[in-house]
Tab-separated table of C-alpha atoms in Angstrom:
chain	number	residue	atom	x	y	z
V	1	UNK	CA	-29.757	80.439	34.131
V	2	UNK	CA	-28.725	77.290	32.511
V	3	UNK	CA	-26.410	74.308	34.743
V	4	UNK	CA	-24.530	72.886	32.969
V	5	UNK	CA	-21.922	69.967	34.884
V	6	UNK	CA	-18.643	69.700	34.894
V	7	UNK	CA	-18.797	67.263	31.893
V	8	UNK	CA	-20.219	70.193	29.944
V	9	UNK	CA	-18.613	72.367	31.343
V	10	UNK	CA	-14.973	70.589	29.810
V	11	UNK	CA	-16.811	70.215	26.587
V	12	UNK	CA	-17.244	73.817	26.078
V	13	UNK	CA	-13.070	74.482	27.072
V	14	UNK	CA	-12.816	72.191	24.542
V	15	UNK	CA	-10.911	69.561	26.750
V	16	UNK	CA	-12.554	66.974	24.436
V	17	UNK	CA	-11.691	68.578	20.794
V	18	UNK	CA	-12.887	71.325	18.978
V	19	UNK	CA	-15.100	69.891	16.797
V	20	UNK	CA	-16.694	68.714	20.303
V	21	UNK	CA	-16.657	73.014	21.783
V	22	UNK	CA	-18.273	74.173	18.599
V	23	UNK	CA	-21.276	71.237	19.449
V	24	UNK	CA	-21.450	71.876	22.822
V	25	UNK	CA	-21.479	76.428	21.753
V	26	UNK	CA	-24.453	75.090	19.470
V	27	UNK	CA	-26.297	73.033	22.040
V	28	UNK	CA	-25.901	75.771	24.765
V	29	UNK	CA	-27.317	78.469	23.132
V	30	UNK	CA	-30.284	76.721	22.002
V	31	UNK	CA	-31.281	75.240	25.049
V	32	UNK	CA	-30.724	78.644	26.883
V	33	UNK	CA	-34.020	80.055	23.810
V	34	UNK	CA	-35.755	76.746	24.204
V	35	UNK	CA	-36.111	77.435	27.910
V	36	UNK	CA	-34.238	74.702	29.398
V	37	UNK	CA	-32.672	74.060	32.733
V	38	UNK	CA	-29.917	71.628	31.568
V	39	UNK	CA	-28.713	69.034	29.501
V	40	UNK	CA	-29.654	65.535	30.142
V	41	UNK	CA	-27.943	62.012	28.385
V	42	UNK	CA	-29.486	60.851	25.307
V	43	UNK	CA	-28.955	57.211	24.437
V	44	UNK	CA	-29.154	57.492	20.212
V	45	UNK	CA	-29.759	59.944	17.549
V	46	UNK	CA	-31.033	60.211	14.157
V	47	UNK	CA	-29.366	62.611	11.586
V	48	UNK	CA	-31.567	64.594	9.507
V	49	UNK	CA	-28.287	67.118	8.297
V	50	UNK	CA	-26.850	64.215	5.470
V	51	UNK	CA	-29.776	65.769	2.685
V	52	UNK	CA	-27.674	68.173	0.993
V	53	UNK	CA	-29.246	72.335	1.031
V	54	UNK	CA	-26.286	74.322	0.114
V	55	UNK	CA	-22.792	74.686	0.870
V	56	UNK	CA	-23.302	76.196	4.448
V	57	UNK	CA	-24.961	72.182	5.682
V	58	UNK	CA	-21.465	70.632	4.131
V	59	UNK	CA	-19.404	73.974	5.011
V	60	UNK	CA	-20.802	72.698	8.899
V	61	UNK	CA	-20.087	69.603	8.437
V	62	UNK	CA	-16.976	69.507	6.855
V	63	UNK	CA	-15.321	72.163	9.630
V	64	UNK	CA	-16.479	68.824	12.383
V	65	UNK	CA	-14.446	66.453	10.560
V	66	UNK	CA	-11.703	68.502	10.233
V	67	UNK	CA	-11.835	69.137	14.342
V	68	UNK	CA	-11.886	65.700	14.472
V	69	UNK	CA	-15.305	65.030	15.259
V	70	UNK	CA	-16.929	61.637	16.438
V	71	UNK	CA	-20.136	60.906	17.782
V	72	UNK	CA	-20.361	59.644	21.188
V	73	UNK	CA	-23.774	57.498	21.425
V	74	UNK	CA	-24.774	54.687	18.512
V	75	UNK	CA	-25.889	57.674	15.865
V	76	UNK	CA	-28.095	56.716	13.044
V	77	UNK	CA	-28.551	58.748	9.154
V	78	UNK	CA	-31.252	59.752	7.469
V	79	UNK	CA	-32.412	60.161	3.311
V	80	UNK	CA	-28.665	62.152	1.048
V	81	UNK	CA	-29.563	63.365	-2.028
V	82	UNK	CA	-27.750	59.882	-3.548
V	83	UNK	CA	-28.771	56.787	-3.658
V	84	UNK	CA	-25.489	55.004	-3.687
V	85	UNK	CA	-26.342	51.529	-3.674
V	86	UNK	CA	-27.999	52.905	-7.739
V	87	UNK	CA	-26.532	55.583	-8.163
V	88	UNK	CA	-27.124	55.261	-11.747
V	89	UNK	CA	-30.950	56.484	-11.130
V	90	UNK	CA	-29.602	60.178	-10.716
V	91	UNK	CA	-30.973	62.762	-13.234
V	92	UNK	CA	-29.649	65.860	-11.579
V	93	UNK	CA	-26.227	67.603	-12.252
V	94	UNK	CA	-23.042	67.196	-11.021
V	95	UNK	CA	-22.670	69.698	-8.557
V	96	UNK	CA	-25.688	68.768	-6.710
V	97	UNK	CA	-24.656	65.010	-7.401
V	98	UNK	CA	-20.778	65.876	-5.896
V	99	UNK	CA	-21.684	67.817	-2.849
V	100	UNK	CA	-25.158	65.427	-2.139
V	101	UNK	CA	-22.063	62.697	-2.428
V	102	UNK	CA	-19.549	64.485	-0.345
V	103	UNK	CA	-22.131	65.048	2.662
V	104	UNK	CA	-23.090	61.367	3.141
V	105	UNK	CA	-19.938	60.975	3.214
V	106	UNK	CA	-18.456	63.558	6.016
V	107	UNK	CA	-21.322	62.255	8.161
V	108	UNK	CA	-20.068	58.910	8.255
V	109	UNK	CA	-16.375	59.987	8.993
V	110	UNK	CA	-18.107	61.360	11.823
V	111	UNK	CA	-18.919	57.854	12.820
V	112	UNK	CA	-22.258	57.685	11.991
V	113	UNK	CA	-23.859	54.445	10.220
V	114	UNK	CA	-24.177	54.743	7.275
V	115	UNK	CA	-28.272	53.752	7.563
V	116	UNK	CA	-29.375	56.306	5.203
V	117	UNK	CA	-33.636	55.735	5.629
V	118	UNK	CA	-36.349	58.152	7.386
V	119	UNK	CA	-36.660	54.576	9.427
V	120	UNK	CA	-34.508	53.729	11.620
V	121	UNK	CA	-36.695	52.404	13.710
V	122	UNK	CA	-37.096	50.028	11.341
V	123	UNK	CA	-33.329	48.309	12.384
V	124	UNK	CA	-32.987	45.832	14.553
V	125	UNK	CA	-31.223	48.243	17.820
V	126	UNK	CA	-33.829	50.775	18.655
V	127	UNK	CA	-34.761	52.896	21.843
V	128	UNK	CA	-37.129	51.417	24.213
V	129	UNK	CA	-39.690	52.957	26.356
V	130	UNK	CA	-38.777	56.215	28.201
V	131	UNK	CA	-35.234	56.103	26.907
V	132	UNK	CA	-34.300	59.818	26.663
V	133	UNK	CA	-32.952	60.171	22.829
V	134	UNK	CA	-32.284	63.255	19.849
V	135	UNK	CA	-34.241	61.867	16.449
V	136	UNK	CA	-34.735	64.344	13.647
V	137	UNK	CA	-37.015	64.341	10.470
V	138	UNK	CA	-40.304	64.328	11.439
V	139	UNK	CA	-41.948	61.119	10.564
V	140	UNK	CA	-38.840	58.839	12.729
V	141	UNK	CA	-39.655	61.893	15.697
V	142	UNK	CA	-43.364	61.078	15.635
V	143	UNK	CA	-42.843	57.204	15.567
V	144	UNK	CA	-39.989	57.279	18.192
V	145	UNK	CA	-41.981	59.333	20.630
V	146	UNK	CA	-45.974	57.590	20.342
V	147	UNK	CA	-44.583	54.034	19.165
V	148	UNK	CA	-42.071	53.323	20.919
V	149	UNK	CA	-42.176	55.812	24.035
V	150	UNK	CA	-39.050	57.016	23.486
V	151	UNK	CA	-38.517	60.785	24.011
V	152	UNK	CA	-37.053	63.733	21.835
V	153	UNK	CA	-37.839	66.998	20.708
V	154	UNK	CA	-37.882	68.314	17.111
V	155	UNK	CA	-34.987	68.087	16.617
V	156	UNK	CA	-33.473	69.814	13.160
V	157	UNK	CA	-29.986	69.697	11.053
V	158	UNK	CA	-27.280	70.741	12.638
V	159	UNK	CA	-28.642	70.548	16.705
V	160	UNK	CA	-29.244	66.692	16.040
V	161	UNK	CA	-25.457	65.732	15.169
V	162	UNK	CA	-24.350	68.421	17.976
V	163	UNK	CA	-25.836	66.280	19.994
V	164	UNK	CA	-24.862	63.320	18.619
V	165	UNK	CA	-21.372	64.271	19.272
V	166	UNK	CA	-21.399	65.114	22.784
V	167	UNK	CA	-24.121	62.808	24.044
V	168	UNK	CA	-26.570	66.155	25.489
V	169	UNK	CA	-29.492	67.244	24.622
V	170	UNK	CA	-31.069	70.211	26.155
V	171	UNK	CA	-33.773	69.149	29.224
V	172	UNK	CA	-37.154	70.574	27.712
V	173	UNK	CA	-40.169	69.940	25.725
V	174	UNK	CA	-40.846	66.132	24.929
V	175	UNK	CA	-38.500	65.196	27.597
V	176	UNK	CA	-40.286	65.927	30.121
V	177	UNK	CA	-43.463	63.692	31.241
V	178	UNK	CA	-45.357	66.710	32.225
V	179	UNK	CA	-45.374	67.555	28.541
V	180	UNK	CA	-46.265	64.675	26.919
V	181	UNK	CA	-50.030	64.683	28.088
V	182	UNK	CA	-52.670	64.422	25.243
V	183	UNK	CA	-55.040	67.406	25.464
V	184	UNK	CA	-57.172	67.084	22.467
V	185	UNK	CA	-59.257	64.022	21.751
V	186	UNK	CA	-59.880	62.869	18.255
V	187	UNK	CA	-62.638	59.670	18.770
V	188	UNK	CA	-63.030	57.117	15.596
V	189	UNK	CA	-66.426	56.330	14.192
V	190	UNK	CA	-66.973	53.387	12.512
V	191	UNK	CA	-63.016	53.292	11.055
V	192	UNK	CA	-62.526	50.703	8.861
V	193	UNK	CA	-61.840	47.612	9.481
V	194	UNK	CA	-60.458	45.156	7.178
V	195	UNK	CA	-56.523	44.702	6.824
V	196	UNK	CA	-56.197	43.873	3.209
V	197	UNK	CA	-57.785	47.692	2.290
V	198	UNK	CA	-57.362	50.376	5.291
V	199	UNK	CA	-54.287	51.269	5.252
V	200	UNK	CA	-55.083	54.786	3.570
V	201	UNK	CA	-57.539	55.354	5.554
V	202	UNK	CA	-54.750	55.881	8.232
V	203	UNK	CA	-52.417	58.191	6.118
V	204	UNK	CA	-55.938	60.128	5.788
V	205	UNK	CA	-56.720	59.700	9.902
V	206	UNK	CA	-52.752	61.690	10.443
V	207	UNK	CA	-53.648	64.024	7.914
V	208	UNK	CA	-56.418	65.359	9.711
V	209	UNK	CA	-55.220	64.929	12.575
V	210	UNK	CA	-52.693	67.167	12.220
V	211	UNK	CA	-54.300	69.682	10.200
V	212	UNK	CA	-57.023	70.110	13.046
V	213	UNK	CA	-54.673	69.556	16.410
V	214	UNK	CA	-53.219	73.112	16.339
V	215	UNK	CA	-50.231	72.586	18.216
V	216	UNK	CA	-51.774	70.219	20.663
V	217	UNK	CA	-51.213	67.009	21.456
V	218	UNK	CA	-53.858	64.725	19.783
V	219	UNK	CA	-55.331	61.517	21.460
V	220	UNK	CA	-57.079	59.108	18.939
V	221	UNK	CA	-60.134	56.688	20.201
V	222	UNK	CA	-61.394	54.183	18.302
V	223	UNK	CA	-58.470	52.619	16.087
V	224	UNK	CA	-58.606	48.929	15.446
V	225	UNK	CA	-56.777	47.030	18.294
V	226	UNK	CA	-55.141	44.904	15.359
V	227	UNK	CA	-53.370	47.980	14.372
V	228	UNK	CA	-50.060	47.645	13.143
V	229	UNK	CA	-46.752	49.450	13.535
V	230	UNK	CA	-46.780	50.193	9.619
V	231	UNK	CA	-50.229	52.193	9.820
V	232	UNK	CA	-49.200	53.895	13.093
V	233	UNK	CA	-46.380	54.727	10.606
V	234	UNK	CA	-48.686	56.123	8.268
V	235	UNK	CA	-50.779	57.699	10.404
V	236	UNK	CA	-47.686	59.651	11.984
V	237	UNK	CA	-45.877	60.814	8.611
V	238	UNK	CA	-48.513	62.375	7.624
V	239	UNK	CA	-49.577	63.996	11.091
V	240	UNK	CA	-46.311	65.017	10.982
V	241	UNK	CA	-46.557	66.686	7.034
V	242	UNK	CA	-49.527	68.564	7.972
V	243	UNK	CA	-49.117	69.507	11.832
V	244	UNK	CA	-45.459	69.358	12.902
V	245	UNK	CA	-47.629	66.551	15.181
V	246	UNK	CA	-43.892	65.196	17.057
V	247	UNK	CA	-46.059	62.990	19.424
V	248	UNK	CA	-50.086	60.873	19.348
V	249	UNK	CA	-51.950	58.427	22.081
V	250	UNK	CA	-53.065	55.651	19.652
V	251	UNK	CA	-55.519	54.660	23.354
V	252	UNK	CA	-55.678	51.394	23.996
V	253	UNK	CA	-52.319	50.646	21.306
V	254	UNK	CA	-49.779	53.444	21.699
V	255	UNK	CA	-47.262	52.734	24.848
V	256	UNK	CA	-48.081	55.360	27.033
V	257	UNK	CA	-52.329	55.725	26.686
V	258	UNK	CA	-53.645	52.167	27.445
V	259	UNK	CA	-56.637	53.916	28.854
V	260	UNK	CA	-57.854	57.767	27.429
V	261	UNK	CA	-57.130	58.746	31.556
V	262	UNK	CA	-53.601	58.161	31.162
V	263	UNK	CA	-53.155	59.821	27.919
V	264	UNK	CA	-54.781	62.636	28.989
V	265	UNK	CA	-52.324	62.625	32.353
V	266	UNK	CA	-53.299	65.928	34.077
V	267	UNK	CA	-54.291	68.242	31.517
V	268	UNK	CA	-57.865	68.223	31.356
V	269	UNK	CA	-59.740	67.776	28.261
V	270	UNK	CA	-59.608	70.344	25.954
V	271	UNK	CA	-61.705	69.462	23.114
V	272	UNK	CA	-63.177	66.115	21.539
V	273	UNK	CA	-63.643	65.949	17.582
V	274	UNK	CA	-65.296	63.272	16.477
V	275	UNK	CA	-64.376	61.656	13.082
V	276	UNK	CA	-66.526	60.062	10.736
V	277	UNK	CA	-65.533	58.043	7.761
V	278	UNK	CA	-67.188	60.601	5.467
V	279	UNK	CA	-64.323	62.986	7.109
V	280	UNK	CA	-61.658	60.704	6.105
V	281	UNK	CA	-63.425	60.068	2.813
V	282	UNK	CA	-63.136	64.173	2.457
V	283	UNK	CA	-59.234	64.343	3.223
V	284	UNK	CA	-58.745	61.450	0.585
V	285	UNK	CA	-60.218	63.973	-1.753
V	286	UNK	CA	-58.080	67.014	-0.947
V	287	UNK	CA	-55.210	64.928	-1.660
V	288	UNK	CA	-56.219	63.352	-4.895
V	289	UNK	CA	-55.821	65.467	-8.539
V	290	UNK	CA	-57.311	62.816	-10.673
V	291	UNK	CA	-60.292	60.885	-11.437
V	292	UNK	CA	-60.881	57.381	-12.190
V	293	UNK	CA	-59.202	56.056	-15.367
V	294	UNK	CA	-56.459	58.811	-15.587
V	295	UNK	CA	-53.904	58.257	-17.097
V	296	UNK	CA	-50.638	57.737	-14.845
V	297	UNK	CA	-46.631	58.091	-15.322
V	298	UNK	CA	-45.887	56.067	-12.398
V	299	UNK	CA	-46.124	54.519	-8.912
V	300	UNK	CA	-44.617	55.949	-5.802
V	301	UNK	CA	-44.439	53.851	-2.492
V	302	UNK	CA	-42.263	53.574	0.298
V	303	UNK	CA	-42.443	57.291	2.251
V	304	UNK	CA	-41.373	57.213	4.946
V	305	UNK	CA	-38.976	54.036	3.704
V	306	UNK	CA	-41.111	50.308	3.179
V	307	UNK	CA	-40.675	47.424	5.763
V	308	UNK	CA	-40.224	43.635	4.868
V	309	UNK	CA	-43.864	43.590	6.070
V	310	UNK	CA	-45.443	46.463	3.219
V	311	UNK	CA	-42.895	44.574	0.923
V	312	UNK	CA	-44.326	41.288	1.403
V	313	UNK	CA	-47.338	42.797	0.992
V	314	UNK	CA	-46.285	43.965	-2.774
V	315	UNK	CA	-45.088	40.759	-3.441
V	316	UNK	CA	-48.190	39.312	-2.486
V	317	UNK	CA	-50.424	41.654	-4.738
V	318	UNK	CA	-47.926	41.707	-7.398
V	319	UNK	CA	-48.704	37.825	-7.459
V	320	UNK	CA	-52.442	38.146	-7.019
V	321	UNK	CA	-52.529	39.849	-10.295
V	322	UNK	CA	-49.508	38.003	-12.667
V	323	UNK	CA	-48.711	40.870	-14.822
V	324	UNK	CA	-45.731	43.463	-15.328
V	325	UNK	CA	-46.352	46.672	-14.636
V	326	UNK	CA	-47.111	48.929	-17.073
V	327	UNK	CA	-45.885	51.708	-15.436
V	328	UNK	CA	-42.818	52.589	-13.571
V	329	UNK	CA	-43.711	51.610	-10.317
V	330	UNK	CA	-40.585	52.925	-7.216
V	331	UNK	CA	-40.439	51.155	-3.618
V	332	UNK	CA	-38.171	53.977	-1.577
V	333	UNK	CA	-36.381	51.699	0.912
V	334	UNK	CA	-33.582	51.436	2.899
V	335	UNK	CA	-30.404	49.320	1.873
V	336	UNK	CA	-30.740	46.797	5.147
V	337	UNK	CA	-34.521	46.082	4.145
V	338	UNK	CA	-33.314	45.487	0.375
V	339	UNK	CA	-30.193	43.304	1.429
V	340	UNK	CA	-32.789	41.164	3.357
V	341	UNK	CA	-35.287	41.327	0.645
V	342	UNK	CA	-32.059	40.054	-1.741
V	343	UNK	CA	-31.329	37.583	0.374
V	344	UNK	CA	-34.893	36.184	0.504
V	345	UNK	CA	-35.604	36.557	-3.014
V	346	UNK	CA	-38.068	38.234	-3.176
V	347	UNK	CA	-36.521	41.545	-4.030
V	348	UNK	CA	-36.269	39.131	-7.437
V	349	UNK	CA	-39.705	38.695	-7.776
V	350	UNK	CA	-40.302	42.066	-7.325
V	351	UNK	CA	-38.031	43.719	-9.989
V	352	UNK	CA	-39.124	41.019	-12.283
V	353	UNK	CA	-42.700	42.071	-11.818
V	354	UNK	CA	-41.262	45.851	-12.352
V	355	UNK	CA	-40.189	46.802	-9.147
V	356	UNK	CA	-37.602	49.467	-8.761
V	357	UNK	CA	-35.900	49.735	-5.381
V	358	UNK	CA	-34.738	52.905	-3.938
V	359	UNK	CA	-32.149	53.417	-1.111
V	360	UNK	CA	-30.559	56.008	0.950
V	361	UNK	CA	-32.934	58.885	-0.536
V	362	UNK	CA	-36.648	59.326	-1.357
V	363	UNK	CA	-38.380	60.166	-4.843
V	364	UNK	CA	-39.709	63.418	-4.015
V	365	UNK	CA	-36.420	64.787	-3.057
V	366	UNK	CA	-33.706	63.248	-5.576
V	367	UNK	CA	-34.199	63.327	-9.516
V	368	UNK	CA	-34.708	59.912	-9.584
V	369	UNK	CA	-38.169	59.151	-11.263
V	370	UNK	CA	-37.586	59.110	-14.686
V	371	UNK	CA	-41.562	60.177	-15.503
V	372	UNK	CA	-42.473	63.719	-13.830
V	373	UNK	CA	-44.447	64.821	-15.631
V	374	UNK	CA	-49.111	63.628	-15.179
V	375	UNK	CA	-50.416	61.822	-12.526
V	376	UNK	CA	-48.132	60.253	-10.369
V	377	UNK	CA	-49.781	57.421	-8.059
V	378	UNK	CA	-49.119	56.748	-4.498
V	379	UNK	CA	-50.044	55.614	-0.888
V	380	UNK	CA	-48.074	57.747	1.186
V	381	UNK	CA	-49.746	60.889	2.767
V	382	UNK	CA	-46.534	62.454	3.330
V	383	UNK	CA	-45.418	62.047	-0.126
V	384	UNK	CA	-48.642	63.709	-1.816
V	385	UNK	CA	-48.463	66.725	0.047
V	386	UNK	CA	-44.421	67.295	-0.324
V	387	UNK	CA	-44.043	65.818	-4.153
V	388	UNK	CA	-46.302	68.361	-5.955
V	389	UNK	CA	-43.920	71.050	-4.546
V	390	UNK	CA	-40.852	69.144	-4.078
V	391	UNK	CA	-41.312	68.199	-7.446
V	392	UNK	CA	-44.244	69.832	-9.195
V	393	UNK	CA	-46.182	65.924	-9.944
V	394	UNK	CA	-49.660	65.417	-9.842
V	395	UNK	CA	-51.034	63.304	-7.186
V	396	UNK	CA	-53.132	59.915	-7.707
V	397	UNK	CA	-54.189	59.223	-4.071
V	398	UNK	CA	-55.008	55.656	-2.893
V	399	UNK	CA	-54.304	52.041	-0.853
V	400	UNK	CA	-51.508	49.640	-1.623
V	401	UNK	CA	-54.011	47.461	-3.682
V	402	UNK	CA	-55.231	50.529	-5.750
V	403	UNK	CA	-51.510	51.422	-6.574
V	404	UNK	CA	-51.213	48.131	-7.795
V	405	UNK	CA	-54.348	47.487	-10.070
V	406	UNK	CA	-53.331	50.949	-11.314
V	407	UNK	CA	-49.968	49.899	-12.429
V	408	UNK	CA	-51.109	47.419	-14.060
V	409	UNK	CA	-53.481	49.468	-16.034
V	410	UNK	CA	-51.230	52.155	-16.515
V	411	UNK	CA	-54.838	54.500	-15.120
V	412	UNK	CA	-56.085	55.402	-11.703
V	413	UNK	CA	-58.594	52.313	-10.560
V	414	UNK	CA	-60.163	53.487	-6.971
V	415	UNK	CA	-62.318	51.367	-5.404
V	416	UNK	CA	-66.033	52.215	-3.912
V	417	UNK	CA	-66.312	52.181	-0.493
């Protein structure tokens, strides 16, 4: 039996409006299915449902708008179907343009912040260790749980928005300490340590961890102690793509895993999986349909959205080469990061080198790329995992350094490792 507070009951009765009553009915039904004993308060939400998937998604949000709905906790929005900053990039039909734009605007009318980013953790206000949140979008979820130590289940379309309108979420799953311990260990042997060339191996590791965790929470030992947030972002995004991972522990790095024993908690270690550099090379090879020297049509980076640090790394690599890209080079990032790049002058330098910024959306879900026939190169494990099915491209997979070199030559350039 689901225990409800007086506040919950008042929401159900419609005392706070029709939209909130509808949201509460959805939450109560969902919590019962999930086996929750009750609901808990959240401090923030991140909404994935602003990406248009059909009329039903727009109808649901319009009903909340018409019912006077307003979010009651700080709420960010994931990517939508349109780049509202660069609408001229859109290459789809007018029906998708209109419906996708309206869906994004309707969420803003509910009081959500017009962030439109899959990386809300790059914004100034982000949840802290132990805080309860209701986030959707796979990479945002795994980053919040793993790197920030905040607590969220994998919330999807509609349920995330219902949590934002009520400030409540089911009290179960990863919201509870006893469910956050690891039960499988990935022990790394000779993980690449050079920060200038190791970015691709974090994504490869994430894909391997996701594929081999079998629904368990993984702990990872042997990562370099200077591992950055961007590298953990790449790891988590890839693991969420290949295995629906919502939480991992990097021992000695992430906040709930100062030691392996603390990562495991009261759970007995179920298995230890050794991971060699050869295993990472083999995983990398599964993503790339290219050979060195093959022609490429474009490069796309920033899935999840590129950070300021990643843009600075790209700026350095382009400056070192000194040439202009010979193919389209797309950088997917948030409007907030782009505004900072514009203010610093970095955006102008990147554009002069041939970079096209894409904000509010991503090249693997929205028709913005000029060329999708042939190979498209990326350093993102998530992009490489989803783009072939989503937009019908073949993928060449390499590090950011390799992506830059390849963009200059219009052909695949892969370093020997």
